[in-house]
Amino acid sequence: MLDIPSSVSVDVEALLAAQNHMGVCDAIEQYAPVGKPDTMTTPHFPKVAGIDSTVPPPAQTVAPASPTPAPPSSPGAPPAPAAPGAPGALIQDRLAGWVSDLTTLHELTERLARTAVMDDALHEVLRAGAALVGARRGLVVLEPADGLGPDTTVGLGLARADLGHIETVPRGATSYGRILDRTDGTGEPEVHADLLSEDGLDPRHRDVAARLGYAASFALPLATEAAGRLGAAVWLYDEPAEPVERQRHLVGLYTRYATEHLARLLELERARTKSRTITEELLPPRLPRVAGVQLAARHRTGPRGGGDWYDALPLPEGALGLTVGSVTGSGASAVAAMGRLRASLRAYAVMEGEDPVAVLSDLELLLRLTEPARSATALFTYCEPALRKIVLAGAGHSPPLVIGERRTEFVETSLSAPLGMLACWEAPSVEFSPEPGETVLLYTDGLLHRTGDPMDRAFARLHAAAAGVPRTIRNDPGAIADHVLHTVLPDGLDAADSDEDVVLLAARFE
């Protein structure tokens, strides 16, 4: 902190007026002394973020009744310390209050900057705003002005049913509704210091306020010139109240920063949603129904989108083609390459599906000619469900897993390089027959990579998960896939952001 020598002459009235008309940093810059400050003994101000429900007011000294002239000092002696009621002490207190405000804002904005998901950021904005304005409850309505969404409502101290009650109030009668309906999307806050005593209050709004037990509200737009209007934040008081000018100033500074942060998260979330949508559209919308076999698939993609695919294709004479694969890389280019390869593989499967080696050989030639910078792993199986006969070929892909009452084992396949790695790819096929009631599980390497374990331990974890499938769900391939997925990737690893896609395709033979 800074200590102001008592010899500095300051117009206190001008200082107080300036505090209300300029930012904290501007005021500190204007009234900071020139030269090296003396040591200051002002007490340390408590930190607020995440502890107190209100911002601690800056320490104030009693206004001086009449200045007492300082005794004359001898030449060369240091200046006498400021009297408790002198203007210098008042300036020190004001500066201490400003420093406390800056510290509070720094802590709150740092906590907000650490959020990487929109929902977490909205909850943090509510908590920080409640601390700044001295409220206990509130809600944020996210409704971007461009109409592209996502639209959502998040509450603090309000259950989902409470938010439902608030949403029954006519939009024009709510603080956030009036803010969101403004043409410019910005403007002054909406303050209702004594909501229930206001004339002309909408009857439904009065009923909801009485039911939920709030008597005052303070609402701010979440909008800046750069980000546009994103939504509105409302904080609710249990008793008639309103934030003082200092609290309004601090929460205004905070919400301007928060709006910019929310705008960045919104852009990122929209990009992820587009990537997921494109990936889902390139994969089969539903699995076919083929006599003698039940199918189920699970797919998890990372935030940038990956190149993993699965497919199930009915073939002539009651046969079925099953395939999983993965293109190297991530992002939009990998997703596009995946879509091209999957579409080509479907064509090759129709023409020569009985020979999986020929199918993958044609796919390898296409990949080498059209996308020489890429490689891919793939597994294609030709199934005859009536005979429970499977012929498969793999190119650098992990072997399928057979799950049954009497056995849980990996299918022995020949070693082969991925597609695009050799001048000419060809490897022998493998034939096997599952028993009635057994499930053949096809998967991509992302299931193993997401574990973070070495490959041998990841394979052991996968085998243990498959062997531990409960008897009660062995007749349901979807339940088997879910069990394996959540056992191999526990604690949300299956849904966590990752560069690795995960695909499981389960086929139970009757």
XYZ file of N, CA, C and O in Angstrom, residues 9 13 100 192 223 231 302 312 323 325 331 367 386 411 414 455 460 464 494:
76
model
N -0.922 18.588 0.145
C -2.163 19.335 0.268
C -3.160 18.819 -0.754
O -2.879 18.786 -1.939
N -12.879 17.384 -0.563
C -14.174 17.362 -1.237
C -14.012 16.938 -2.681
O -14.807 16.158 -3.201
N -8.187 -2.796 -1.692
C -9.013 -3.939 -1.307
C -9.974 -4.328 -2.428
O -10.170 -5.507 -2.717
N -34.955 -3.278 -8.005
C -36.228 -3.298 -7.286
C -35.904 -3.478 -5.814
O -35.744 -4.605 -5.330
N -23.490 -7.991 -21.313
C -23.334 -7.456 -22.660
C -22.171 -6.479 -22.691
O -21.926 -5.758 -21.722
N -26.915 -12.264 -22.345
C -27.964 -12.644 -21.418
C -28.104 -11.623 -20.316
O -27.765 -10.448 -20.483
N -14.042 -36.469 -29.074
C -13.369 -35.399 -28.360
C -13.872 -34.036 -28.788
O -14.702 -33.905 -29.694
N -22.646 -50.750 -39.863
C -23.273 -52.063 -40.001
C -24.101 -52.016 -41.276
O -25.008 -51.189 -41.397
N -17.990 -53.047 -39.425
C -16.673 -52.439 -39.544
C -16.484 -51.355 -38.491
O -17.437 -50.658 -38.101
N -13.131 -48.418 -37.523
C -11.845 -47.935 -38.000
C -11.530 -46.570 -37.459
O -12.355 -45.933 -36.790
N -9.852 -33.148 -35.641
C -10.343 -31.906 -36.210
C -11.179 -32.139 -37.455
O -11.497 -33.275 -37.833
N -7.030 -44.834 -50.245
C -6.380 -43.940 -49.280
C -5.014 -43.494 -49.787
O -4.646 -42.317 -49.669
N -27.203 -66.561 -39.718
C -27.914 -67.842 -39.662
C -26.958 -68.985 -39.363
O -27.323 -69.956 -38.686
N -10.056 -62.497 -30.251
C -9.942 -63.297 -31.466
C -8.514 -63.175 -31.985
O -7.965 -62.068 -32.088
N -4.201 -62.016 -37.623
C -2.832 -61.878 -38.125
C -2.368 -60.439 -37.979
O -3.151 -59.492 -38.056
N -0.267 -50.253 -23.215
C -1.220 -51.041 -23.985
C -1.476 -52.406 -23.375
O -2.611 -52.902 -23.396
N -5.529 -55.715 -20.634
C -5.923 -56.499 -19.457
C -7.152 -55.881 -18.784
O -8.053 -56.608 -18.325
N -10.764 -57.748 -18.366
C -11.387 -57.896 -17.048
C -12.794 -57.295 -17.047
O -13.717 -57.848 -16.440
N -14.973 -41.552 -19.957
C -15.608 -41.765 -21.256
C -16.191 -40.478 -21.817
O -16.331 -40.327 -23.031
